Amino acid sequence: MRDVLTDIERWRERGERVAVATVVSMAGSATRRPGAKLAVSETGELAGSVSGGCVEPAVVETAMEVIENGKPQMLEFGITEEENIEQIGLACGGTIHVFVERLDW
Amino acid sequence: MSKLYEKLRDQLNQEKGVAMATVVRGIEHVGAKILVFPGKRTDGTLGNAALDARVIEDADHAIWHGEADTHTYTIEGSTGTETYDVFIEGFPPPPTLVIVGAGHIAIPLTTFAKTLNYRVEVIDARAAFATRERFPHADELIVEWPDEVLERMDLNPSTSVAVLTHDPKFDEPTLKVVLSRQVGYVGAIGSRKTGEERNERLKKQGLTDEQISHIHGPIGLNIGATSPEEMALAIMAEIVAARHGKDRTAASSWKK
């Protein structure tokens, strides 16, 4: 949380709405641990990360929806080693659950 | 709105401990939050008093240990038996190492602790030892009787205390104060024999066996240390092990 606070504060000062995505569970050798956060502003600025970069595009897309409708969502990403090499080509692995919520609390 | 967020932000900025719990799965209340502060003071609710009560216990632990994990709770709710997944995230205050006794081991110990992002406070009643020249990296150098300083300090489970005075007139009053609080680690220098004699004296002064059992002594992991630098490394390694809940046996095993 500490690593995304400064950016969140900057966006809030500009009056932007914000979504926060948090890794809430992991299995296998995922790159970021539970608690890792990606914050997204409504104009699409990012702070922090929830993976080595491989799932961020999908999380940002969901974050935009959540900023609009206010409904939290749970995302699951499972990446096998083969998929990783063939499709994504990043140093990801394991399964992670990412909880995406609007910062309205 | 944003009331809880602002409280969380302020608590983090002031480097005080806090934990946040969020319902991430369940038949209702998804997204509901509760903040838990030291002493189990709370703000917010997960929407169910029985769930709050159980989460507060786990969150109180997370404040000091910094865990971040999803816990599953089964409770009796309005629709019968309900299961909730709650993500609990603890934000401990930055770890602090208090070194009592500014001798030759305290110098490399300060360096190691600063490298590991500990705040370091060195206390020694002897002004000739606790000098800025000897401890350029210490956050605080305090020339005073250690037990009087510790009495005033906010000692909490993020605090580690290394008692390195070698002198009963300093280390016994110090240990009496420290053992009456909830600190994360307390170690005292001295051989096994010196330690046993000290423990006997502490017992005569009214400390319980339970309190005395918290003293790590002889201080440090047994890595065969001989130089002051190696002893400092052994002590620092033991402090890190204690912070992660590893006892002496666990620290030398790679099973878990």
mmCIF file of C-alpha atoms in Angstrom:
data_model
loop_
_atom_site.group_PDB
_atom_site.id
_atom_site.type_symbol
_atom_site.label_atom_id
_atom_site.label_comp_id
_atom_site.label_asym_id
_atom_site.label_seq_id
_atom_site.Cartn_x
_atom_site.Cartn_y
_atom_site.Cartn_z
ATOM 1 C CA MET A 1 0.000 0.000 0.000
ATOM 2 C CA ARG A 2 2.790 2.384 0.938
ATOM 3 C CA ASP A 3 4.248 2.217 -2.580
ATOM 4 C CA VAL A 4 1.047 3.470 -4.235
ATOM 5 C CA LEU A 5 -0.049 6.080 -1.666
ATOM 6 C CA THR A 6 1.765 9.058 -3.183
ATOM 7 C CA ASP A 7 0.208 8.504 -6.600
ATOM 8 C CA ILE A 8 -3.256 7.881 -5.161
ATOM 9 C CA GLU A 9 -3.017 11.137 -3.216
ATOM 10 C CA ARG A 10 -2.012 13.028 -6.372
ATOM 11 C CA TRP A 11 -4.982 11.624 -8.313
ATOM 12 C CA ARG A 12 -7.402 12.339 -5.488
ATOM 13 C CA GLU A 13 -6.199 15.941 -5.335
ATOM 14 C CA ARG A 14 -7.065 16.258 -9.035
ATOM 15 C CA GLY A 15 -10.531 14.918 -8.186
ATOM 16 C CA GLU A 16 -10.040 11.663 -10.081
ATOM 17 C CA ARG A 17 -11.717 8.425 -9.099
ATOM 18 C CA VAL A 18 -9.367 5.560 -8.290
ATOM 19 C CA ALA A 19 -9.469 1.754 -8.347
ATOM 20 C CA VAL A 20 -7.142 -0.459 -6.324
ATOM 21 C CA ALA A 21 -6.272 -4.024 -7.367
ATOM 22 C CA THR A 22 -4.724 -6.282 -4.713
ATOM 23 C CA VAL A 23 -3.201 -9.757 -4.984
ATOM 24 C CA VAL A 24 -5.202 -11.601 -2.303
ATOM 25 C CA SER A 25 -3.894 -15.123 -2.843
ATOM 26 C CA MET A 26 -1.228 -16.921 -4.804
ATOM 27 C CA ALA A 27 -0.223 -20.485 -5.541
ATOM 28 C CA GLY A 28 2.996 -21.570 -7.175
ATOM 29 C CA SER A 29 5.842 -19.275 -8.067
ATOM 30 C CA ALA A 30 3.952 -16.044 -8.769
ATOM 31 C CA THR A 31 6.111 -12.938 -8.989
ATOM 32 C CA ARG A 32 4.207 -10.761 -6.526
ATOM 33 C CA ARG A 33 2.973 -11.815 -3.096
ATOM 34 C CA PRO A 34 -0.432 -11.234 -1.504
ATOM 35 C CA GLY A 35 -0.760 -7.564 -0.652
ATOM 36 C CA ALA A 36 0.894 -6.393 -3.893
ATOM 37 C CA LYS A 37 -1.159 -3.539 -5.323
ATOM 38 C CA LEU A 38 -1.846 -1.831 -8.614
ATOM 39 C CA ALA A 39 -3.655 1.490 -8.364
ATOM 40 C CA VAL A 40 -5.413 2.884 -11.431
ATOM 41 C CA SER A 41 -6.732 6.415 -11.917
ATOM 42 C CA GLU A 42 -9.786 7.094 -14.051
ATOM 43 C CA THR A 43 -7.591 8.664 -16.724
ATOM 44 C CA GLY A 44 -5.549 5.465 -16.877
ATOM 45 C CA GLU A 45 -2.484 6.343 -14.839
ATOM 46 C CA LEU A 46 -0.933 3.410 -13.012
ATOM 47 C CA ALA A 47 1.058 2.907 -9.812
ATOM 48 C CA GLY A 48 2.485 -0.312 -8.403
ATOM 49 C CA SER A 49 1.975 -3.773 -9.896
ATOM 50 C CA VAL A 50 0.268 -7.107 -9.268
ATOM 51 C CA SER A 51 2.543 -9.268 -11.427
ATOM 52 C CA GLY A 52 5.681 -9.006 -13.455
ATOM 53 C CA GLY A 53 3.612 -7.173 -16.052
ATOM 54 C CA CYS A 54 1.771 -10.110 -17.644
ATOM 55 C CA VAL A 55 -1.714 -9.628 -16.185
ATOM 56 C CA GLU A 56 -1.713 -5.843 -15.798
ATOM 57 C CA PRO A 57 -3.586 -5.087 -19.054
ATOM 58 C CA ALA A 58 -6.532 -7.284 -17.992
ATOM 59 C CA VAL A 59 -6.514 -5.823 -14.480
ATOM 60 C CA VAL A 60 -6.528 -2.253 -15.819
ATOM 61 C CA GLU A 61 -9.501 -3.058 -18.056
ATOM 62 C CA THR A 62 -11.426 -4.415 -15.055
ATOM 63 C CA ALA A 63 -10.327 -1.448 -12.916
ATOM 64 C CA MET A 64 -11.920 0.906 -15.446
ATOM 65 C CA GLU A 65 -15.231 -0.999 -15.211
ATOM 66 C CA VAL A 66 -15.057 -0.972 -11.422
ATOM 67 C CA ILE A 67 -14.403 2.785 -11.356
ATOM 68 C CA GLU A 68 -17.613 3.231 -13.401
ATOM 69 C CA ASN A 69 -19.974 0.789 -11.676
ATOM 70 C CA GLY A 70 -18.484 0.641 -8.169
ATOM 71 C CA LYS A 71 -18.860 -3.153 -8.017
ATOM 72 C CA PRO A 72 -15.783 -5.006 -6.720
ATOM 73 C CA GLN A 73 -14.542 -7.927 -8.834
ATOM 74 C CA MET A 74 -12.364 -10.952 -8.180
ATOM 75 C CA LEU A 75 -10.069 -11.972 -11.023
ATOM 76 C CA GLU A 76 -8.189 -15.245 -11.310
ATOM 77 C CA PHE A 77 -5.091 -15.691 -13.409
ATOM 78 C CA GLY A 78 -3.541 -19.101 -13.831
ATOM 79 C CA ILE A 79 -0.457 -19.288 -15.911
ATOM 80 C CA THR A 80 1.185 -22.609 -16.690
ATOM 81 C CA GLU A 81 4.781 -22.714 -17.735
ATOM 82 C CA GLU A 82 3.872 -23.740 -21.313
ATOM 83 C CA GLU A 83 1.293 -21.005 -21.693
ATOM 84 C CA ASN A 84 3.813 -18.631 -20.332
ATOM 85 C CA ILE A 85 6.383 -19.453 -22.996
ATOM 86 C CA GLU A 86 3.914 -19.703 -25.886
ATOM 87 C CA GLN A 87 1.505 -16.895 -25.198
ATOM 88 C CA ILE A 88 2.844 -14.380 -22.820
ATOM 89 C CA GLY A 89 6.588 -14.532 -22.866
ATOM 90 C CA LEU A 90 7.087 -12.976 -19.464
ATOM 91 C CA ALA A 91 8.551 -14.339 -16.288
ATOM 92 C CA CYS A 92 5.161 -15.156 -14.776
ATOM 93 C CA GLY A 93 3.934 -18.404 -13.316
ATOM 94 C CA GLY A 94 1.557 -19.776 -10.703
ATOM 95 C CA THR A 95 -2.010 -18.723 -10.001
ATOM 96 C CA ILE A 96 -3.059 -15.445 -8.471
ATOM 97 C CA HIS A 97 -6.361 -13.955 -7.359
ATOM 98 C CA VAL A 98 -6.670 -10.218 -7.748
ATOM 99 C CA PHE A 99 -9.425 -8.252 -5.979
ATOM 100 C CA VAL A 100 -10.334 -5.033 -7.761
ATOM 101 C CA GLU A 101 -12.308 -2.357 -5.911
ATOM 102 C CA ARG A 102 -13.120 1.312 -6.257
ATOM 103 C CA LEU A 103 -11.496 3.511 -3.641
ATOM 104 C CA ASP A 104 -14.732 4.842 -2.177
ATOM 105 C CA TRP A 105 -14.252 3.612 1.388
ATOM 106 C CA MET B 1 -16.668 8.642 1.817
ATOM 107 C CA SER B 2 -12.969 7.789 1.915
ATOM 108 C CA LYS B 3 -13.023 7.964 5.693
ATOM 109 C CA LEU B 4 -11.323 4.589 6.193
ATOM 110 C CA TYR B 5 -8.839 5.244 3.415
ATOM 111 C CA GLU B 6 -7.784 8.502 5.046
ATOM 112 C CA LYS B 7 -7.351 6.826 8.419
ATOM 113 C CA LEU B 8 -5.282 4.067 6.837
ATOM 114 C CA ARG B 9 -3.178 6.631 4.968
ATOM 115 C CA ASP B 10 -2.558 8.688 8.118
ATOM 116 C CA GLN B 11 -1.641 5.627 10.137
ATOM 117 C CA LEU B 12 0.860 4.554 7.450
ATOM 118 C CA ASN B 13 2.318 8.049 7.116
ATOM 119 C CA GLN B 14 2.766 8.302 10.883
ATOM 120 C CA GLU B 15 4.473 4.883 10.839
ATOM 121 C CA LYS B 16 2.037 3.428 13.343
ATOM 122 C CA GLY B 17 0.791 -0.143 13.087
ATOM 123 C CA VAL B 18 -2.546 -0.925 11.430
ATOM 124 C CA ALA B 19 -4.331 -3.817 9.714
ATOM 125 C CA MET B 20 -7.068 -3.701 7.098
ATOM 126 C CA ALA B 21 -9.543 -6.503 6.439
ATOM 127 C CA THR B 22 -11.794 -6.701 3.371
ATOM 128 C CA VAL B 23 -14.525 -9.188 2.474
ATOM 129 C CA VAL B 24 -13.410 -10.464 -0.942
ATOM 130 C CA ARG B 25 -15.877 -13.343 -1.339
ATOM 131 C CA GLY B 26 -19.205 -14.150 0.297
ATOM 132 C CA ILE B 27 -22.934 -14.071 -0.288
ATOM 133 C CA GLU B 28 -23.041 -10.434 0.821
ATOM 134 C CA HIS B 29 -20.856 -7.600 2.107
ATOM 135 C CA VAL B 30 -18.199 -8.049 -0.625
ATOM 136 C CA GLY B 31 -15.935 -4.989 -0.404
ATOM 137 C CA ALA B 32 -16.849 -4.237 3.248
ATOM 138 C CA LYS B 33 -13.871 -3.209 5.353
ATOM 139 C CA ILE B 34 -12.666 -2.882 8.890
ATOM 140 C CA LEU B 35 -9.494 -1.198 10.126
ATOM 141 C CA VAL B 36 -7.836 -2.623 13.227
ATOM 142 C CA PHE B 37 -5.431 -0.477 15.254
ATOM 143 C CA PRO B 38 -3.020 -1.534 18.024
ATOM 144 C CA GLY B 39 -4.967 -2.455 21.141
ATOM 145 C CA LYS B 40 -7.824 -3.806 18.938
ATOM 146 C CA ARG B 41 -9.409 -0.405 18.457
ATOM 147 C CA THR B 42 -11.402 -0.597 15.204
ATOM 148 C CA ASP B 43 -13.163 1.465 12.586
ATOM 149 C CA GLY B 44 -15.657 0.190 10.028
ATOM 150 C CA THR B 45 -17.393 -3.183 9.844
ATOM 151 C CA LEU B 46 -17.540 -6.240 7.624
ATOM 152 C CA GLY B 47 -21.326 -6.164 7.986
ATOM 153 C CA ASN B 48 -21.616 -8.894 10.611
ATOM 154 C CA ALA B 49 -20.619 -8.599 14.285
ATOM 155 C CA ALA B 50 -19.609 -12.264 14.641
ATOM 156 C CA LEU B 51 -17.394 -11.999 11.569
ATOM 157 C CA ASP B 52 -15.869 -8.738 12.838
ATOM 158 C CA ALA B 53 -15.019 -10.370 16.178
ATOM 159 C CA ARG B 54 -13.114 -13.246 14.559
ATOM 160 C CA VAL B 55 -11.361 -11.064 12.006
ATOM 161 C CA ILE B 56 -10.199 -8.589 14.680
ATOM 162 C CA GLU B 57 -8.258 -11.386 16.424
ATOM 163 C CA ASP B 58 -6.400 -12.350 13.230
ATOM 164 C CA ALA B 59 -5.918 -8.727 12.179
ATOM 165 C CA ASP B 60 -4.417 -7.868 15.570
ATOM 166 C CA HIS B 61 -1.738 -10.503 14.908
ATOM 167 C CA ALA B 62 -1.192 -9.240 11.360
ATOM 168 C CA ILE B 63 -0.504 -5.668 12.592
ATOM 169 C CA TRP B 64 2.745 -6.822 14.143
ATOM 170 C CA HIS B 65 3.744 -9.602 11.768
ATOM 171 C CA GLY B 66 2.869 -7.942 8.486
ATOM 172 C CA GLU B 67 1.022 -10.923 7.033
ATOM 173 C CA ALA B 68 -1.167 -10.435 3.975
ATOM 174 C CA ASP B 69 -3.454 -13.365 3.284
ATOM 175 C CA THR B 70 -6.985 -14.507 2.617
ATOM 176 C CA HIS B 71 -8.702 -16.174 5.591
ATOM 177 C CA THR B 72 -11.901 -18.209 5.326
ATOM 178 C CA TYR B 73 -14.528 -17.854 8.069
ATOM 179 C CA THR B 74 -17.716 -19.812 8.580
ATOM 180 C CA ILE B 75 -20.279 -18.060 10.741
ATOM 181 C CA GLU B 76 -23.978 -18.178 11.539
ATOM 182 C CA GLY B 77 -25.476 -15.308 9.573
ATOM 183 C CA SER B 78 -28.964 -14.127 8.703
ATOM 184 C CA THR B 79 -29.313 -16.839 6.023
ATOM 185 C CA GLY B 80 -27.878 -19.689 8.133
ATOM 186 C CA THR B 81 -24.288 -20.880 7.846
ATOM 187 C CA GLU B 82 -22.320 -18.430 5.746
ATOM 188 C CA THR B 83 -18.757 -18.608 4.466
ATOM 189 C CA TYR B 84 -16.674 -15.523 3.849
ATOM 190 C CA ASP B 85 -13.209 -15.013 2.421
ATOM 191 C CA VAL B 86 -11.570 -12.037 4.102
ATOM 192 C CA PHE B 87 -8.289 -10.549 2.952
ATOM 193 C CA ILE B 88 -6.340 -9.337 5.974
ATOM 194 C CA GLU B 89 -3.303 -7.173 5.491
ATOM 195 C CA GLY B 90 -1.067 -6.016 8.333
ATOM 196 C CA PHE B 91 1.122 -2.924 8.144
ATOM 197 C CA PRO B 92 3.571 -3.052 11.057
ATOM 198 C CA PRO B 93 5.456 0.054 12.099
ATOM 199 C CA PRO B 94 9.042 0.017 10.815
ATOM 200 C CA PRO B 95 11.161 -2.343 12.936
ATOM 201 C CA THR B 96 13.272 -0.728 15.617
ATOM 202 C CA LEU B 97 16.403 -2.140 17.218
ATOM 203 C CA VAL B 98 17.357 -0.797 20.627
ATOM 204 C CA ILE B 99 20.968 -1.568 21.481
ATOM 205 C CA VAL B 100 21.805 -1.244 25.153
ATOM 206 C CA GLY B 101 25.559 -0.925 25.614
ATOM 207 C CA ALA B 102 27.641 0.939 23.022
ATOM 208 C CA GLY B 103 30.586 -1.459 22.979
ATOM 209 C CA HIS B 104 32.525 -3.049 20.127
ATOM 210 C CA ILE B 105 29.711 -5.384 18.961
ATOM 211 C CA ALA B 106 27.171 -2.547 18.909
ATOM 212 C CA ILE B 107 29.041 -0.787 16.077
ATOM 213 C CA PRO B 108 28.748 -3.502 13.381
ATOM 214 C CA LEU B 109 25.290 -4.411 14.745
ATOM 215 C CA THR B 110 24.144 -0.854 14.009
ATOM 216 C CA THR B 111 25.496 -1.147 10.451
ATOM 217 C CA PHE B 112 23.734 -4.474 9.801
ATOM 218 C CA ALA B 113 20.466 -3.237 11.275
ATOM 219 C CA LYS B 114 20.522 -0.037 9.201
ATOM 220 C CA THR B 115 21.179 -2.104 6.053
ATOM 221 C CA LEU B 116 18.060 -4.116 6.904
ATOM 222 C CA ASN B 117 16.044 -0.880 7.281
ATOM 223 C CA TYR B 118 15.730 -0.982 11.035
ATOM 224 C CA ARG B 119 15.565 2.215 12.997
ATOM 225 C CA VAL B 120 18.472 1.963 15.464
ATOM 226 C CA GLU B 121 18.657 3.536 18.915
ATOM 227 C CA VAL B 122 21.813 3.103 20.972
ATOM 228 C CA ILE B 123 21.691 3.665 24.716
ATOM 229 C CA ASP B 124 24.662 3.768 27.058
ATOM 230 C CA ALA B 125 25.152 5.633 30.325
ATOM 231 C CA ARG B 126 28.835 6.070 29.451
ATOM 232 C CA ALA B 127 29.297 9.196 27.296
ATOM 233 C CA ALA B 128 32.711 8.036 26.058
ATOM 234 C CA PHE B 129 31.121 5.033 24.295
ATOM 235 C CA ALA B 130 27.912 6.431 22.819
ATOM 236 C CA THR B 131 29.534 8.954 20.480
ATOM 237 C CA ARG B 132 28.602 10.051 16.951
ATOM 238 C CA GLU B 133 32.131 9.151 15.799
ATOM 239 C CA ARG B 134 31.582 5.538 16.808
ATOM 240 C CA PHE B 135 27.944 5.395 15.618
ATOM 241 C CA PRO B 136 27.564 7.622 12.548
ATOM 242 C CA HIS B 137 24.531 5.626 11.313
ATOM 243 C CA ALA B 138 22.503 5.326 14.526
ATOM 244 C CA ASP B 139 19.145 7.127 14.408
ATOM 245 C CA GLU B 140 19.480 8.045 18.058
ATOM 246 C CA LEU B 141 22.310 8.008 20.578
ATOM 247 C CA ILE B 142 21.153 8.336 24.144
ATOM 248 C CA VAL B 143 23.544 8.856 27.056
ATOM 249 C CA GLU B 144 21.442 7.936 30.066
ATOM 250 C CA TRP B 145 20.638 5.000 32.321
ATOM 251 C CA PRO B 146 19.086 2.474 29.896
ATOM 252 C CA ASP B 147 16.215 1.342 32.123
ATOM 253 C CA GLU B 148 15.056 4.945 32.584
ATOM 254 C CA VAL B 149 15.096 5.539 28.814
ATOM 255 C CA LEU B 150 13.298 2.260 28.057
ATOM 256 C CA GLU B 151 10.667 3.026 30.671
ATOM 257 C CA ARG B 152 9.633 6.055 28.569
ATOM 258 C CA MET B 153 9.867 4.362 25.168
ATOM 259 C CA ASP B 154 7.027 2.952 23.061
ATOM 260 C CA LEU B 155 8.156 -0.677 23.139
ATOM 261 C CA ASN B 156 5.970 -2.896 20.947
ATOM 262 C CA PRO B 157 6.171 -6.184 19.014
ATOM 263 C CA SER B 158 8.082 -4.377 16.220
ATOM 264 C CA THR B 159 10.832 -3.523 18.714
ATOM 265 C CA SER B 160 13.917 -5.699 19.220
ATOM 266 C CA VAL B 161 16.232 -5.128 22.165
ATOM 267 C CA ALA B 162 19.845 -6.305 22.279
ATOM 268 C CA VAL B 163 21.405 -5.984 25.724
ATOM 269 C CA LEU B 164 25.164 -5.871 25.244
ATOM 270 C CA THR B 165 26.454 -4.224 28.420
ATOM 271 C CA HIS B 166 28.214 -7.229 30.068
ATOM 272 C CA ASP B 167 27.447 -5.432 33.312
ATOM 273 C CA PRO B 168 24.704 -6.605 35.717
ATOM 274 C CA LYS B 169 24.163 -3.106 37.083
ATOM 275 C CA PHE B 170 22.984 -2.017 33.615
ATOM 276 C CA ASP B 171 21.548 -5.166 32.090
ATOM 277 C CA GLU B 172 19.387 -6.371 34.990
ATOM 278 C CA PRO B 173 17.317 -3.160 35.380
ATOM 279 C CA THR B 174 17.111 -3.030 31.561
ATOM 280 C CA LEU B 175 15.797 -6.592 31.290
ATOM 281 C CA LYS B 176 13.270 -5.951 34.055
ATOM 282 C CA VAL B 177 11.717 -3.106 32.061
ATOM 283 C CA VAL B 178 11.852 -4.894 28.699
ATOM 284 C CA LEU B 179 10.397 -8.180 29.975
ATOM 285 C CA SER B 180 7.391 -6.340 31.399
ATOM 286 C CA ARG B 181 6.441 -5.209 27.852
ATOM 287 C CA GLN B 182 5.479 -6.968 24.628
ATOM 288 C CA VAL B 183 8.617 -6.689 22.502
ATOM 289 C CA GLY B 184 9.405 -8.794 19.438
ATOM 290 C CA TYR B 185 12.859 -9.860 20.580
ATOM 291 C CA VAL B 186 15.089 -9.502 23.580
ATOM 292 C CA GLY B 187 18.600 -10.930 23.712
ATOM 293 C CA ALA B 188 21.313 -10.535 26.331
ATOM 294 C CA ILE B 189 25.031 -11.077 25.928
ATOM 295 C CA GLY B 190 26.865 -13.444 28.250
ATOM 296 C CA SER B 191 27.928 -17.066 28.397
ATOM 297 C CA ARG B 192 25.515 -19.822 29.322
ATOM 298 C CA LYS B 193 26.839 -19.701 32.904
ATOM 299 C CA THR B 194 26.633 -15.898 33.199
ATOM 300 C CA GLY B 195 23.129 -16.080 31.779
ATOM 301 C CA GLU B 196 22.000 -18.689 34.284
ATOM 302 C CA GLU B 197 23.343 -16.629 37.194
ATOM 303 C CA ARG B 198 21.633 -13.513 35.825
ATOM 304 C CA ASN B 199 18.353 -15.370 35.441
ATOM 305 C CA GLU B 200 18.555 -16.525 39.068
ATOM 306 C CA ARG B 201 19.063 -12.943 40.210
ATOM 307 C CA LEU B 202 16.151 -11.739 38.045
ATOM 308 C CA LYS B 203 13.940 -14.429 39.542
ATOM 309 C CA LYS B 204 14.841 -13.214 43.050
ATOM 310 C CA GLN B 205 13.799 -9.726 41.933
ATOM 311 C CA GLY B 206 10.336 -11.011 41.122
ATOM 312 C CA LEU B 207 10.431 -11.927 37.426
ATOM 313 C CA THR B 208 8.586 -15.096 36.443
ATOM 314 C CA ASP B 209 10.123 -18.088 34.640
ATOM 315 C CA GLU B 210 7.801 -17.292 31.742
ATOM 316 C CA GLN B 211 9.191 -13.757 31.439
ATOM 317 C CA ILE B 212 12.783 -14.922 31.776
ATOM 318 C CA SER B 213 12.254 -17.583 29.090
ATOM 319 C CA HIS B 214 11.861 -14.754 26.539
ATOM 320 C CA ILE B 215 15.531 -13.766 26.866
ATOM 321 C CA HIS B 216 17.634 -15.051 23.980
ATOM 322 C CA GLY B 217 20.895 -15.975 25.628
ATOM 323 C CA PRO B 218 23.637 -16.667 24.855
ATOM 324 C CA ILE B 219 22.656 -14.010 22.324
ATOM 325 C CA GLY B 220 22.752 -14.760 18.590
ATOM 326 C CA LEU B 221 22.536 -17.811 16.347
ATOM 327 C CA ASN B 222 25.358 -20.304 16.733
ATOM 328 C CA ILE B 223 27.331 -19.558 13.572
ATOM 329 C CA GLY B 224 30.690 -19.971 15.313
ATOM 330 C CA ALA B 225 31.193 -16.211 15.576
ATOM 331 C CA THR B 226 34.475 -14.978 17.052
ATOM 332 C CA SER B 227 35.017 -11.366 15.904
ATOM 333 C CA PRO B 228 32.706 -8.506 16.944
ATOM 334 C CA GLU B 229 31.464 -8.312 13.338
ATOM 335 C CA GLU B 230 30.579 -12.013 13.266
ATOM 336 C CA MET B 231 28.860 -11.739 16.642
ATOM 337 C CA ALA B 232 26.846 -8.793 15.344
ATOM 338 C CA LEU B 233 25.853 -10.898 12.317
ATOM 339 C CA ALA B 234 24.797 -13.786 14.579
ATOM 340 C CA ILE B 235 22.660 -11.393 16.660
ATOM 341 C CA MET B 236 21.101 -9.725 13.618
ATOM 342 C CA ALA B 237 20.284 -13.111 12.090
ATOM 343 C CA GLU B 238 18.575 -14.151 15.314
ATOM 344 C CA ILE B 239 16.547 -10.920 15.368
ATOM 345 C CA VAL B 240 15.396 -11.503 11.781
ATOM 346 C CA ALA B 241 14.533 -15.129 12.603
ATOM 347 C CA ALA B 242 12.455 -14.002 15.600
ATOM 348 C CA ARG B 243 10.669 -11.439 13.449
ATOM 349 C CA HIS B 244 9.626 -14.221 11.083
ATOM 350 C CA GLY B 245 8.577 -16.528 13.903
ATOM 351 C CA LYS B 246 11.490 -18.949 13.608
ATOM 352 C CA ASP B 247 12.981 -20.387 16.771
ATOM 353 C CA ARG B 248 16.546 -21.670 17.009
ATOM 354 C CA THR B 249 15.717 -25.121 15.650
ATOM 355 C CA ALA B 250 13.628 -23.790 12.777
ATOM 356 C CA ALA B 251 16.324 -21.274 11.860
ATOM 357 C CA SER B 252 18.783 -24.030 10.975
ATOM 358 C CA SER B 253 16.277 -26.210 9.118
ATOM 359 C CA TRP B 254 15.151 -25.688 5.551
ATOM 360 C CA LYS B 255 12.058 -27.879 5.850
ATOM 361 C CA LYS B 256 9.683 -24.938 6.210
#
